[in-house]
Amino acid sequence: MDFNEAAVFVKVVQAGSFSAAARQLQLPTSTVSTRVARLEQRLGVTLLQRTTRRLHLTEAGNAYFEHAALGLGHMLEAEAAIDAARQEPQGKLKITAPADLGDSMLSGLVQQVQTQYPALEVELVLTERYVDLVAEGVDAAIRTGQLRDSSLIARPLGIACWAAFASHDYLAQAPALREPQDLNHHHCLQFSPMGRDAWTFRRGPSSITVPLKGNTMANSIGIVRNMALSGQGVALLPTYICKPGLVMGDLERVLPEWQAQADPVHLVYPRQRFMPPKLRVFLDIAQAELRPWFSDNA
Amino acid sequence: MDFNEAAVFVKVVQAGSFSAAARQLQLPTSTVSTRVARLEQRLGVTLLQRTTRRLHLTEAGNAYFEHAALGLGHMLEAEAAIDAARQEPQGKLKITAPADLGDSMLSGLVQQVQTQYPALEVELVLTERYVDLVAEGVDAAIRTGQLRDSSLIARPLGIACWAAFASHDYLAQAPALREPQDLNHHHCLQFSPMGRDAWTFRRGPSSITVPLKGNTMANSIGIVRNMALSGQGVALLPTYICKPGLVMGDLERVLPEWQAQADPVHLVYPRQRFMPPKLRVFLDIAQAELRPWFSDNA
DNA sequence: AATTACTTTTCATTTAATTGAACAATCATG
DNA sequence: CATGATTGTTCAATTAAATGAAAAGTAATT
């Protein structure tokens, strides 16, 4: 089954002659002649009755032409759809990120993408679980920690540092807090993935692990942060969601010389033969938007 | 633009893998792989995201697939329409014949064709003018006289003989009619294409031309025949419409040893690469039906 | 954990299609 | 009426595609 023969036949009928069709298709007349003849041979019917310099569509030829012309129309629409998608980033962009990234950061990113490219739809999927990008049709992911899938392409965004924070109100009435051990006399607000039993701090080569009572714990970083803001205690939070100037960013870093975990953050996406325009523009915007959040000098 | 690449791509999506598509298309996997890759190269987009043993349609791939699958559906319908037409004679059969052929003969022929092949439609075009079969989309023609288009294929049907006829009633009260010259004393009913000024008769090597008054003349052989039946005079008519046993066939041949014009009759049709089934069956039925009308011993 | 089975890709060889040139036939023009 | 232009077909040379075999990687089975 050779659909290119059908395409040539349809063009011959539309053009009214082999020669005119050859000109429009930019093919030699011998190619046009041969392809139509081959189609007739394969179908076992005369599609075009030829007298010298004149063509006439047979009844069978007309029936075939009607269906084939519709078919070709759809094929051309398929190519036009691809042409349109190649020129302008469009369609749906599906991004996954850990739940503990800040709302401000992510909502800012999505806003930037859609402001610059209104034709793009964005679906943001926040989850803790590992997402197989290819299998789940996800265009890109923001990942913290060590990467484990080497088939993906990774672009580093920076380092996510975790540190201790508390509100002014809390600190004003709480005992002094100069060393990590002092946390034994404080109410510790724990984000469960960041240590259920103890917090570990580092300063240069030194490392101190402080056992915790586990009195208050949640697996939502927003909830832990809100508790800290309301003066309930000291929380271990990533520095990127506690930056000055953020709405409700009125937390004060305590034990500033000590930092807890430090994770690399990457933007990852599947290797593929052709980079979709929507992904290319997203990667550029994401790096511009996100890198400042993960820089060391905050 | 290569539609065969699109066809293979559609099949890969439908089958779920290159290997399964290759089996269904009865192509090597290398052909399937190469064609899809070539399509992606030509379009400049990734249509299928491949991980080992797994395929995933991209957004662009999905858009292309939807249009292309519709297109292929129409293409397959085109081929199915041809398959159907090739197996069973169907569609419209357009036949042309001279106006002076008998109604009984032609209506008998059409009835035979449609009894044996109910799917066939028949359009009978009676005309005096020359019909360009190819240009006018006519499948076949019944022609009398010498043929002049050598590009057509001709099947001889016999000889159409013209002779003098009159009704019993007319002959009972008319003068004797033993020689062609006796026609001077008779009312001659003329069919205008068969001589407006004179009738010529032949018997063996002898030939007599009888001048006519031109009193009664019509260009419809049916009208001339009806006038003869109603006893208005002597008419020159083709022997095939005055055969005994025909409804309203009560005409008597006069001057039986003399005959007027004798024309060969042929069935003609355009030479073409493939014989449509409808034409093939028509030709067979037409020869069986018509030859007896034009045989010499009537 | 090792082996087998399956998928997709790549490459050298084989096979097939394309094309330029020539030819035959008809139409348009002078 | 002769000539030139155009159409469609055919064929040998050229170009391109298809394919079998091999390779790499992963999943399923023992």
Tab-separated table of N, CA, C and O in Angstrom, chain A residues 151-235:
chain	number	residue	atom	x	y	z
A	151	SER	N	19.265	8.811	32.608
A	151	SER	CA	18.814	9.033	31.245
A	151	SER	C	18.199	10.409	31.074
A	151	SER	O	17.981	10.850	29.955
A	152	LEU	N	17.939	11.067	32.205
A	152	LEU	CA	17.378	12.411	32.127
A	152	LEU	C	18.503	13.425	32.003
A	152	LEU	O	19.636	13.181	32.416
A	153	ILE	N	18.166	14.574	31.434
A	153	ILE	CA	19.144	15.669	31.389
A	153	ILE	C	18.886	16.554	32.589
A	153	ILE	O	17.735	16.901	32.889
A	154	ALA	N	19.948	16.923	33.297
A	154	ALA	CA	19.807	17.711	34.531
A	154	ALA	C	20.492	19.048	34.384
A	154	ALA	O	21.621	19.138	33.892
A	155	ARG	N	19.772	20.090	34.783
A	155	ARG	CA	20.384	21.430	34.821
A	155	ARG	C	20.381	21.875	36.289
A	155	ARG	O	19.317	21.988	36.889
A	156	PRO	N	21.559	22.131	36.897
A	156	PRO	CA	21.613	22.503	38.324
A	156	PRO	C	21.019	23.881	38.548
A	156	PRO	O	21.243	24.803	37.751
A	157	LEU	N	20.249	24.013	39.642
A	157	LEU	CA	19.652	25.300	39.999
A	157	LEU	C	20.363	25.932	41.204
A	157	LEU	O	20.295	27.143	41.404
A	158	GLY	N	20.979	25.107	42.008
A	158	GLY	CA	21.653	25.636	43.196
A	158	GLY	C	21.556	24.663	44.348
A	158	GLY	O	21.370	23.452	44.141
A	159	ILE	N	21.689	25.201	45.532
A	159	ILE	CA	21.674	24.390	46.747
A	159	ILE	C	20.515	24.836	47.623
A	159	ILE	O	20.324	26.036	47.843
A	160	ALA	N	19.755	23.867	48.120
A	160	ALA	CA	18.699	24.165	49.068
A	160	ALA	C	19.237	23.924	50.478
A	160	ALA	O	19.564	22.783	50.839
A	161	CYS	N	19.360	24.996	51.233
A	161	CYS	CA	19.880	24.864	52.589
A	161	CYS	C	18.742	24.869	53.595
A	161	CYS	O	17.782	25.619	53.448
A	162	TRP	N	18.851	24.008	54.566
A	162	TRP	CA	17.887	24.007	55.661
A	162	TRP	C	18.575	24.624	56.893
A	162	TRP	O	19.746	24.363	57.144
A	163	ALA	N	17.789	25.387	57.631
A	163	ALA	CA	18.335	26.051	58.833
A	163	ALA	C	17.212	26.243	59.838
A	163	ALA	O	16.038	26.050	59.518
A	164	ALA	N	17.601	26.657	61.068
A	164	ALA	CA	16.611	26.857	62.141
A	164	ALA	C	16.045	28.257	62.084
A	164	ALA	O	16.801	29.226	61.954
A	165	PHE	N	14.689	28.370	62.244
A	165	PHE	CA	14.020	29.664	62.261
A	165	PHE	C	13.021	29.706	63.406
A	165	PHE	O	12.458	28.679	63.800
A	166	ALA	N	12.758	30.940	63.866
A	166	ALA	CA	11.703	31.161	64.871
A	166	ALA	C	11.193	32.579	64.733
A	166	ALA	O	11.864	33.428	64.154
A	167	SER	N	10.027	32.829	65.289
A	167	SER	CA	9.455	34.184	65.217
A	167	SER	C	10.078	35.084	66.300
A	167	SER	O	10.624	34.609	67.296
A	168	HIS	N	9.953	36.418	66.061
A	168	HIS	CA	10.477	37.387	67.041
A	168	HIS	C	9.792	37.221	68.384
A	168	HIS	O	10.427	37.233	69.435
A	169	ASP	N	8.477	37.046	68.301
A	169	ASP	CA	7.700	36.925	69.535
A	169	ASP	C	8.166	35.737	70.363
A	169	ASP	O	8.308	35.816	71.585
A	170	TYR	N	8.387	34.641	69.681
A	170	TYR	CA	8.819	33.443	70.404
A	170	TYR	C	10.161	33.664	71.060
A	170	TYR	O	10.386	33.319	72.223
A	171	LEU	N	11.093	34.225	70.287
A	171	LEU	CA	12.451	34.382	70.784
A	171	LEU	C	12.518	35.364	71.969
A	171	LEU	O	13.381	35.253	72.841
A	172	ALA	N	11.612	36.335	71.959
A	172	ALA	CA	11.615	37.343	73.037
A	172	ALA	C	11.327	36.743	74.401
A	172	ALA	O	11.797	37.247	75.432
A	173	GLN	N	10.586	35.639	74.430
A	173	GLN	CA	10.240	35.071	75.732
A	173	GLN	C	10.845	33.700	75.967
A	173	GLN	O	10.599	33.066	76.993
A	174	ALA	N	11.668	33.247	74.989
A	174	ALA	CA	12.248	31.919	75.109
A	174	ALA	C	13.632	32.003	75.705
A	174	ALA	O	14.254	33.063	75.693
A	175	PRO	N	14.196	30.884	76.233
A	175	PRO	CA	15.563	30.860	76.727
A	175	PRO	C	16.540	31.183	75.619
A	175	PRO	O	16.221	31.137	74.433
A	176	ALA	N	17.770	31.522	75.994
A	176	ALA	CA	18.795	31.859	75.018
A	176	ALA	C	19.059	30.656	74.110
A	176	ALA	O	18.970	29.505	74.538
A	177	LEU	N	19.398	30.968	72.890
A	177	LEU	CA	19.666	29.915	71.917
A	177	LEU	C	20.945	30.244	71.192
A	177	LEU	O	20.945	30.920	70.162
A	178	ARG	N	22.086	29.704	71.731
A	178	ARG	CA	23.368	30.049	71.144
A	178	ARG	C	24.017	28.849	70.479
A	178	ARG	O	24.819	29.002	69.566
A	179	GLU	N	23.718	27.662	70.954
A	179	GLU	CA	24.299	26.434	70.405
A	179	GLU	C	23.177	25.477	70.065
A	179	GLU	O	22.109	25.509	70.695
A	180	PRO	N	23.401	24.539	69.131
A	180	PRO	CA	22.371	23.557	68.794
A	180	PRO	C	21.877	22.783	70.001
A	180	PRO	O	20.706	22.432	70.085
A	181	GLN	N	22.754	22.511	70.990
A	181	GLN	CA	22.321	21.779	72.175
A	181	GLN	C	21.226	22.511	72.943
A	181	GLN	O	20.439	21.898	73.654
A	182	ASP	N	21.200	23.833	72.789
A	182	ASP	CA	20.198	24.632	73.503
A	182	ASP	C	18.777	24.287	73.067
A	182	ASP	O	17.822	24.647	73.760
A	183	LEU	N	18.680	23.637	71.922
A	183	LEU	CA	17.355	23.276	71.429
A	183	LEU	C	16.618	22.332	72.369
A	183	LEU	O	15.394	22.181	72.290
A	184	ASN	N	17.383	21.676	73.321
A	184	ASN	CA	16.749	20.794	74.299
A	184	ASN	C	15.774	21.536	75.179
A	184	ASN	O	14.870	20.933	75.747
A	185	HIS	N	15.989	22.883	75.261
A	185	HIS	CA	15.130	23.697	76.113
A	185	HIS	C	14.090	24.457	75.309
A	185	HIS	O	13.514	25.431	75.770
A	186	HIS	N	13.886	24.024	74.098
A	186	HIS	CA	12.953	24.725	73.227
A	186	HIS	C	11.939	23.762	72.644
A	186	HIS	O	12.148	22.546	72.630
A	187	HIS	N	10.855	24.370	72.180
A	187	HIS	CA	9.834	23.576	71.514
A	187	HIS	C	10.207	23.463	70.022
A	187	HIS	O	10.216	24.478	69.320
A	188	CYS	N	10.517	22.242	69.586
A	188	CYS	CA	10.955	22.050	68.194
A	188	CYS	C	9.786	21.607	67.322
A	188	CYS	O	9.097	20.629	67.608
A	189	LEU	N	9.600	22.370	66.263
A	189	LEU	CA	8.513	22.077	65.298
A	189	LEU	C	9.123	21.308	64.125
A	189	LEU	O	9.890	21.861	63.353
A	190	GLN	N	8.777	19.991	64.039
A	190	GLN	CA	9.462	19.137	63.069
A	190	GLN	C	8.656	18.927	61.780
A	190	GLN	O	7.452	18.698	61.806
A	191	PHE	N	9.399	19.011	60.686
A	191	PHE	CA	8.876	18.599	59.364
A	191	PHE	C	9.371	17.167	59.177
A	191	PHE	O	10.587	16.935	59.046
A	192	SER	N	8.465	16.206	59.206
A	192	SER	CA	8.837	14.811	59.370
A	192	SER	C	9.874	14.284	58.372
A	192	SER	O	10.765	13.523	58.759
A	193	PRO	N	9.831	14.655	57.055
A	193	PRO	CA	10.895	14.139	56.188
A	193	PRO	C	12.283	14.642	56.529
A	193	PRO	O	13.266	14.092	56.035
A	194	MET	N	12.358	15.666	57.346
A	194	MET	CA	13.665	16.241	57.678
A	194	MET	C	14.182	15.779	59.041
A	194	MET	O	14.973	16.458	59.689
A	195	GLY	N	13.738	14.625	59.449
A	195	GLY	CA	14.263	14.078	60.709
A	195	GLY	C	13.153	13.937	61.730
A	195	GLY	O	12.605	14.951	62.163
A	196	ARG	N	12.879	12.711	62.106
A	196	ARG	CA	11.830	12.445	63.086
A	196	ARG	C	12.431	12.303	64.496
A	196	ARG	O	11.729	12.490	65.471
A	197	ASP	N	13.727	12.006	64.570
A	197	ASP	CA	14.345	11.717	65.878
A	197	ASP	C	15.338	12.764	66.311
A	197	ASP	O	15.556	12.968	67.504
A	198	ALA	N	16.007	13.389	65.318
A	198	ALA	CA	17.066	14.331	65.668
A	198	ALA	C	17.299	15.277	64.512
A	198	ALA	O	16.948	14.988	63.372
A	199	TRP	N	17.871	16.427	64.819
A	199	TRP	CA	18.340	17.357	63.780
A	199	TRP	C	19.852	17.368	63.833
A	199	TRP	O	20.445	17.399	64.915
A	200	THR	N	20.464	17.376	62.649
A	200	THR	CA	21.924	17.429	62.600
A	200	THR	C	22.351	18.754	62.021
A	200	THR	O	21.857	19.164	60.960
A	201	PHE	N	23.297	19.423	62.701
A	201	PHE	CA	23.790	20.717	62.227
A	201	PHE	C	25.280	20.607	61.918
A	201	PHE	O	25.993	19.828	62.518
A	202	ARG	N	25.725	21.440	60.989
A	202	ARG	CA	27.133	21.475	60.632
A	202	ARG	C	27.618	22.913	60.615
A	202	ARG	O	26.893	23.825	60.219
A	203	ARG	N	28.853	23.076	61.066
A	203	ARG	CA	29.530	24.367	60.954
A	203	ARG	C	30.952	24.076	60.577
A	203	ARG	O	31.751	23.600	61.402
A	204	GLY	N	31.251	24.306	59.260
A	204	GLY	CA	32.573	23.886	58.831
A	204	GLY	C	32.688	22.386	59.003
A	204	GLY	O	31.784	21.640	58.648
A	205	PRO	N	33.790	21.875	59.529
A	205	PRO	CA	33.973	20.430	59.732
A	205	PRO	C	33.211	19.873	60.934
A	205	PRO	O	33.111	18.663	61.082
A	206	SER	N	32.698	20.747	61.795
A	206	SER	CA	32.009	20.269	63.000
A	206	SER	C	30.591	19.837	62.698
A	206	SER	O	29.937	20.392	61.814
A	207	SER	N	30.124	18.827	63.475
A	207	SER	CA	28.766	18.332	63.274
A	207	SER	C	28.171	17.952	64.607
A	207	SER	O	28.817	17.258	65.403
A	208	ILE	N	26.940	18.410	64.873
A	208	ILE	CA	26.245	18.121	66.132
A	208	ILE	C	24.867	17.586	65.803
A	208	ILE	O	24.129	18.166	65.018
A	209	THR	N	24.556	16.448	66.463
A	209	THR	CA	23.211	15.893	66.297
A	209	THR	C	22.450	16.096	67.583
A	209	THR	O	22.905	15.678	68.655
A	210	VAL	N	21.284	16.728	67.502
A	210	VAL	CA	20.478	17.041	68.669
A	210	VAL	C	19.255	16.139	68.685
A	210	VAL	O	18.397	16.239	67.805
A	211	PRO	N	19.113	15.250	69.683
A	211	PRO	CA	17.936	14.410	69.773
A	211	PRO	C	16.710	15.249	70.003
A	211	PRO	O	16.790	16.299	70.678
A	212	LEU	N	15.559	14.819	69.450
A	212	LEU	CA	14.335	15.583	69.601
A	212	LEU	C	13.259	14.742	70.247
A	212	LEU	O	13.248	13.524	70.135
A	213	LYS	N	12.322	15.438	70.931
A	213	LYS	CA	11.261	14.748	71.666
A	213	LYS	C	10.139	14.292	70.721
A	213	LYS	O	9.371	13.409	71.081
A	214	GLY	N	10.038	14.944	69.551
A	214	GLY	CA	8.967	14.554	68.641
A	214	GLY	C	7.597	15.017	69.091
A	214	GLY	O	6.596	14.399	68.750
A	215	ASN	N	7.540	16.139	69.842
A	215	ASN	CA	6.255	16.622	70.355
A	215	ASN	C	5.344	17.118	69.241
A	215	ASN	O	4.127	16.881	69.255
A	216	THR	N	5.961	17.878	68.296
A	216	THR	CA	5.124	18.488	67.256
A	216	THR	C	5.738	18.177	65.904
A	216	THR	O	6.921	18.458	65.665
A	217	MET	N	4.945	17.602	65.070
A	217	MET	CA	5.498	17.121	63.796
A	217	MET	C	4.417	17.169	62.720
A	217	MET	O	3.244	16.862	62.989
A	218	ALA	N	4.795	17.539	61.521
A	218	ALA	CA	3.855	17.511	60.398
A	218	ALA	C	4.635	17.232	59.125
A	218	ALA	O	5.831	17.543	59.045
A	219	ASN	N	3.973	16.673	58.163
A	219	ASN	CA	4.666	16.413	56.880
A	219	ASN	C	4.374	17.500	55.867
A	219	ASN	O	4.703	17.338	54.692
A	220	SER	N	3.779	18.615	56.316
A	220	SER	CA	3.537	19.734	55.424
A	220	SER	C	4.416	20.883	55.859
A	220	SER	O	4.319	21.380	56.986
A	221	ILE	N	5.291	21.306	54.964
A	221	ILE	CA	6.221	22.369	55.318
A	221	ILE	C	5.494	23.690	55.555
A	221	ILE	O	5.931	24.528	56.337
A	222	GLY	N	4.354	23.877	54.875
A	222	GLY	CA	3.569	25.088	55.093
A	222	GLY	C	3.005	25.160	56.495
A	222	GLY	O	2.990	26.226	57.126
A	223	ILE	N	2.555	24.012	56.963
A	223	ILE	CA	1.991	23.969	58.329
A	223	ILE	C	3.071	24.236	59.355
A	223	ILE	O	2.887	25.015	60.300
A	224	VAL	N	4.219	23.621	59.158
A	224	VAL	CA	5.329	23.827	60.109
A	224	VAL	C	5.728	25.290	60.124
A	224	VAL	O	5.970	25.897	61.179
A	225	ARG	N	5.774	25.874	58.962
A	225	ARG	CA	6.149	27.283	58.874
A	225	ARG	C	5.113	28.173	59.554
A	225	ARG	O	5.461	29.136	60.229
A	226	ASN	N	3.857	27.857	59.358
A	226	ASN	CA	2.805	28.644	59.992
A	226	ASN	C	2.859	28.548	61.500
A	226	ASN	O	2.610	29.515	62.228
A	227	MET	N	3.200	27.353	61.996
A	227	MET	CA	3.341	27.189	63.449
A	227	MET	C	4.479	28.051	63.967
A	227	MET	O	4.373	28.687	65.032
A	228	ALA	N	5.581	28.066	63.187
A	228	ALA	CA	6.712	28.892	63.595
A	228	ALA	C	6.312	30.363	63.614
A	228	ALA	O	6.666	31.110	64.538
A	229	LEU	N	5.592	30.773	62.590
A	229	LEU	CA	5.168	32.176	62.503
A	229	LEU	C	4.270	32.580	63.663
A	229	LEU	O	4.262	33.737	64.096
A	230	SER	N	3.499	31.634	64.142
A	230	SER	CA	2.582	31.942	65.235
A	230	SER	C	3.234	31.787	66.607
A	230	SER	O	2.566	31.804	67.636
A	231	GLY	N	4.599	31.627	66.590
A	231	GLY	CA	5.337	31.642	67.847
A	231	GLY	C	5.293	30.351	68.624
A	231	GLY	O	5.527	30.362	69.844
A	232	GLN	N	5.035	29.234	67.988
A	232	GLN	CA	4.923	27.983	68.736
A	232	GLN	C	6.260	27.319	68.989
A	232	GLN	O	6.334	26.353	69.729
A	233	GLY	N	7.341	27.794	68.317
A	233	GLY	CA	8.613	27.156	68.579
A	233	GLY	C	9.606	27.423	67.466
A	233	GLY	O	9.502	28.394	66.730
A	234	VAL	N	10.624	26.530	67.433
A	234	VAL	CA	11.699	26.628	66.458
A	234	VAL	C	11.470	25.564	65.379
A	234	VAL	O	11.161	24.407	65.697
A	235	ALA	N	11.625	25.982	64.138
A	235	ALA	CA	11.402	25.047	63.030
A	235	ALA	C	12.654	24.962	62.165
A	235	ALA	O	13.372	25.956	62.014
